[in-house]
Short mmCIF file of C-alpha atoms in Angstrom, two decimals:
data_model
loop_
_atom_site.label_atom_id
_atom_site.label_comp_id
_atom_site.label_asym_id
_atom_site.label_seq_id
_atom_site.Cartn_x
_atom_site.Cartn_y
_atom_site.Cartn_z
CA MET A 1 -15.69 6.40 -29.67
CA LYS A 2 -14.19 3.40 -27.87
CA LEU A 3 -13.33 4.55 -24.38
CA ILE A 4 -12.02 3.33 -21.04
CA LEU A 5 -13.20 5.27 -18.00
CA MET A 6 -10.80 5.35 -15.06
CA GLY A 7 -10.58 7.00 -11.66
CA ALA A 8 -10.46 6.15 -7.98
CA PRO A 9 -13.57 4.83 -6.20
CA GLY A 10 -15.81 7.83 -5.59
CA ALA A 11 -14.35 9.85 -8.47
CA GLY A 12 -17.70 9.85 -10.27
CA LYS A 13 -17.11 7.22 -12.98
CA GLY A 14 -20.66 5.86 -12.77
CA THR A 15 -22.22 9.30 -13.17
CA GLN A 16 -19.95 10.19 -16.10
CA ALA A 17 -20.54 6.82 -17.76
CA GLU A 18 -24.30 7.51 -17.75
CA ILE A 19 -23.90 11.04 -19.14
CA LEU A 20 -21.39 10.02 -21.84
CA SER A 21 -23.41 6.96 -22.84
CA GLU A 22 -26.46 9.14 -23.45
CA LYS A 23 -24.61 11.98 -25.21
CA LEU A 24 -22.47 9.72 -27.43
CA GLY A 25 -25.13 7.06 -28.04
CA ILE A 26 -22.88 4.18 -27.01
CA PRO A 27 -23.30 1.57 -24.25
CA THR A 28 -21.43 1.41 -20.96
CA ILE A 29 -19.83 -2.00 -20.48
CA SER A 30 -19.46 -2.85 -16.79
CA THR A 31 -17.46 -5.95 -15.86
CA GLY A 32 -19.91 -7.02 -13.17
CA ASN A 33 -22.93 -6.63 -15.45
CA ILE A 34 -21.47 -8.52 -18.41
CA LEU A 35 -20.20 -11.29 -16.13
CA ARG A 36 -23.68 -11.80 -14.65
CA ALA A 37 -25.28 -11.61 -18.11
CA ALA A 38 -22.85 -14.18 -19.60
CA VAL A 39 -23.46 -16.58 -16.71
CA LYS A 40 -27.24 -16.18 -17.05
CA ALA A 41 -27.12 -16.61 -20.84
CA GLY A 42 -24.96 -19.73 -20.53
CA THR A 43 -22.40 -18.61 -23.12
CA PRO A 44 -19.26 -20.80 -23.39
CA VAL A 45 -17.16 -18.34 -21.40
CA GLY A 46 -20.09 -17.68 -19.07
CA LEU A 47 -20.28 -21.38 -18.18
CA LYS A 48 -16.57 -21.37 -17.30
CA ALA A 49 -17.10 -18.31 -15.10
CA LYS A 50 -20.13 -19.94 -13.42
CA ALA A 51 -18.09 -23.02 -12.51
CA LEU A 52 -15.40 -20.83 -10.90
CA ILE A 53 -17.91 -18.70 -9.01
CA GLU A 54 -19.74 -21.76 -7.68
CA ALA A 55 -16.40 -23.20 -6.54
CA GLY A 56 -15.70 -19.96 -4.66
CA SER A 57 -12.76 -19.08 -6.93
CA LEU A 58 -11.85 -15.74 -8.49
CA VAL A 59 -12.73 -15.35 -12.16
CA SER A 60 -9.44 -15.27 -14.07
CA ASP A 61 -8.34 -12.45 -16.37
CA ASP A 62 -8.63 -14.60 -19.51
CA ILE A 63 -12.29 -15.31 -18.71
CA ILE A 64 -12.99 -11.62 -18.00
CA ILE A 65 -11.42 -10.70 -21.36
CA GLY A 66 -13.31 -13.53 -23.10
CA ILE A 67 -16.64 -12.27 -21.74
CA LEU A 68 -15.67 -8.72 -22.75
CA GLN A 69 -14.94 -9.89 -26.30
CA GLU A 70 -18.32 -11.66 -26.44
CA ARG A 71 -20.12 -8.50 -25.28
CA LEU A 72 -18.33 -6.24 -27.79
CA GLN A 73 -19.69 -8.35 -30.66
CA HIS A 74 -23.24 -7.12 -29.93
CA ASP A 75 -24.80 -4.70 -32.41
CA ASP A 76 -25.09 -1.85 -29.89
CA CYS A 77 -21.27 -1.66 -29.73
CA ALA A 78 -20.90 -1.03 -33.46
CA LYS A 79 -20.47 2.76 -32.95
CA GLY A 80 -18.33 2.41 -29.82
CA TYR A 81 -18.48 1.66 -26.11
CA ILE A 82 -17.36 2.81 -22.68
CA LEU A 83 -15.48 0.29 -20.55
CA ASP A 84 -16.10 0.88 -16.83
CA GLY A 85 -14.38 -1.34 -14.26
CA VAL A 86 -12.06 -3.05 -16.70
CA PRO A 87 -9.10 -3.16 -16.91
CA ARG A 88 -8.24 -3.07 -13.20
CA THR A 89 -4.68 -4.37 -13.47
CA LEU A 90 -1.71 -4.20 -15.86
CA ALA A 91 -2.28 -7.87 -16.71
CA GLN A 92 -5.82 -7.08 -17.85
CA ALA A 93 -4.65 -4.01 -19.79
CA ASN A 94 -2.07 -6.10 -21.63
CA ALA A 95 -4.65 -8.82 -22.29
CA ILE A 96 -7.06 -6.26 -23.79
CA LYS A 97 -4.26 -4.92 -26.01
CA ASP A 98 -3.16 -8.44 -27.05
CA ALA A 99 -6.79 -9.39 -27.83
CA GLY A 100 -6.92 -6.56 -30.38
CA ILE A 101 -9.71 -4.69 -28.56
CA HIS A 102 -9.45 -1.17 -29.94
CA ILE A 103 -9.41 1.84 -27.61
CA ASP A 104 -9.55 5.48 -28.80
CA ALA A 105 -8.97 7.16 -25.44
CA VAL A 106 -8.61 6.42 -21.72
CA ILE A 107 -10.38 9.03 -19.60
CA ASP A 108 -8.84 9.47 -16.14
CA ILE A 109 -11.19 11.35 -13.80
CA ASP A 110 -8.61 12.77 -11.43
CA VAL A 111 -9.75 13.56 -7.88
CA PRO A 112 -7.39 13.98 -4.88
CA ASP A 113 -7.71 11.40 -2.10
CA GLU A 114 -8.86 13.97 0.46
CA VAL A 115 -11.77 15.01 -1.79
CA ILE A 116 -12.69 11.35 -2.43
CA SER A 117 -12.65 10.70 1.31
CA GLN A 118 -14.84 13.75 1.98
CA ARG A 119 -17.33 12.67 -0.69
CA MET A 120 -17.63 9.07 0.46
CA THR A 121 -17.44 9.35 4.24
CA GLY A 122 -20.06 12.11 4.18
CA ARG A 123 -22.73 9.86 2.69
CA ARG A 124 -25.71 8.95 4.89
CA THR A 125 -28.36 6.36 4.04
CA CYS A 126 -31.83 5.67 5.42
CA PRO A 127 -32.15 1.97 6.35
CA ASP A 128 -35.95 2.14 6.10
CA CYS A 129 -36.78 3.93 2.84
CA GLY A 130 -33.37 3.95 1.11
CA GLY A 131 -33.09 7.75 0.98
CA THR A 132 -29.56 9.06 0.51
CA PHE A 133 -28.00 12.25 1.82
CA HIS A 134 -24.61 13.87 2.24
CA VAL A 135 -23.52 15.93 5.24
CA LEU A 136 -22.02 18.62 2.95
CA TYR A 137 -23.67 18.40 -0.48
CA ASN A 138 -27.20 17.21 0.36
CA PRO A 139 -27.73 17.42 4.13
CA PRO A 140 -31.01 16.30 5.72
CA LYS A 141 -33.20 19.06 7.20
CA THR A 142 -32.57 17.61 10.66
CA GLU A 143 -29.09 16.25 11.30
CA GLY A 144 -29.04 12.44 11.28
CA VAL A 145 -32.75 12.10 10.42
CA CYS A 146 -34.28 11.07 7.08
CA ASP A 147 -36.34 13.84 5.44
CA HIS A 148 -38.69 11.25 3.91
CA CYS A 149 -39.63 8.92 6.75
CA GLY A 150 -38.01 10.24 9.92
CA ALA A 151 -35.76 7.21 10.51
CA ARG A 152 -32.21 7.60 11.86
CA LEU A 153 -29.64 7.79 9.04
CA THR A 154 -26.76 5.32 8.98
CA ILE A 155 -23.28 5.10 7.45
CA ARG A 156 -22.83 2.13 5.10
CA LYS A 157 -19.79 -0.06 5.70
CA ASP A 158 -18.50 0.98 2.25
CA ASP A 159 -18.51 4.62 3.41
CA THR A 160 -16.58 4.27 6.68
CA PRO A 161 -13.14 5.97 6.74
CA GLU A 162 -11.42 2.58 7.16
CA THR A 163 -13.12 1.07 4.09
CA VAL A 164 -12.58 4.19 1.97
CA ASN A 165 -8.87 4.32 2.87
CA HIS A 166 -8.47 0.63 2.07
CA ARG A 167 -10.18 1.00 -1.33
CA LEU A 168 -7.94 3.96 -2.17
CA GLU A 169 -4.83 1.98 -1.17
CA VAL A 170 -5.89 -0.90 -3.46
CA TYR A 171 -6.58 1.56 -6.30
CA HIS A 172 -3.17 3.25 -6.00
CA ARG A 173 -1.38 -0.09 -5.81
CA GLU A 174 -3.19 -2.08 -8.51
CA THR A 175 -4.95 0.29 -10.86
CA GLU A 176 -2.93 3.52 -10.86
CA PRO A 177 0.00 1.90 -12.78
CA LEU A 178 -2.41 1.64 -15.73
CA LEU A 179 -2.27 5.42 -16.11
CA LYS A 180 1.40 5.28 -17.12
CA PHE A 181 0.68 2.25 -19.37
CA TYR A 182 -1.94 4.20 -21.34
CA ASP A 183 0.00 7.46 -21.21
CA ASP A 184 2.93 5.66 -22.87
CA LEU A 185 0.51 4.52 -25.59
CA GLY A 186 -0.63 8.12 -26.09
CA LEU A 187 -4.21 7.33 -25.07
CA LEU A 188 -4.51 8.97 -21.65
CA VAL A 189 -6.77 12.01 -21.22
CA LYS A 190 -6.72 13.54 -17.71
CA ILE A 191 -9.84 15.33 -16.50
CA ASP A 192 -10.31 17.43 -13.35
CA GLY A 193 -12.95 15.45 -11.46
CA THR A 194 -13.36 18.03 -8.68
CA GLN A 195 -15.78 19.98 -10.89
CA ASP A 196 -19.53 19.37 -10.71
CA PRO A 197 -20.76 16.47 -12.93
CA GLU A 198 -21.98 18.73 -15.77
CA HIS A 199 -18.65 20.58 -16.07
CA THR A 200 -16.72 17.31 -15.80
CA SER A 201 -18.67 15.76 -18.68
CA ALA A 202 -18.28 18.99 -20.72
CA SER A 203 -14.50 18.79 -20.17
CA ILE A 204 -14.45 15.16 -21.30
CA LEU A 205 -16.49 15.84 -24.44
CA SER A 206 -14.30 18.85 -25.29
CA LYS A 207 -11.15 16.71 -25.03
CA LEU A 208 -12.72 13.92 -27.10
CA GLU A 209 -13.56 16.35 -29.93
CA ALA A 210 -9.83 16.95 -30.37
CA ILE A 211 -9.06 13.24 -30.82
#
């Protein structure tokens, strides 16, 4: 299967990518990871990306797609792949289509904003040992204190209400239009992401069996 995994930040894409990769025996292709790998390997497109990064410029869509095409030539992608983090915009979606990169299905893990906000703003992290907790789903034994080392738990900047709201706004503005794009192509598969991870992955696999 050649899949794109979509959903708002905090919808559980990373968790589902891991589960699906293992169950389907196909790699997860993350934009950030392949960009870093291409730069490190010094591939032709990687060298272009390196020059832009060192100049403090954004890496353009054509370079992102070029690096993606390079990565999809690897042997581990022969049976399929899961794209996570790309495309992010309609321009990238069109570029992927124009490049002839085949997609069997686009999985949209659908989670309401209020649930996303609850999930992300409830996270607590230990600055000393790196332990992670959640005020609702995995609370520490003593409120605000790490179970492992006794340090005071903190809220990461990424998990503040302001940051979460901003990330959701960006998602709705830039990435959500892709859902209609792929729905029009008959590729969109909507999944209820408010379930626990095991039921979410079971729902995805059930839908994929029908494709």
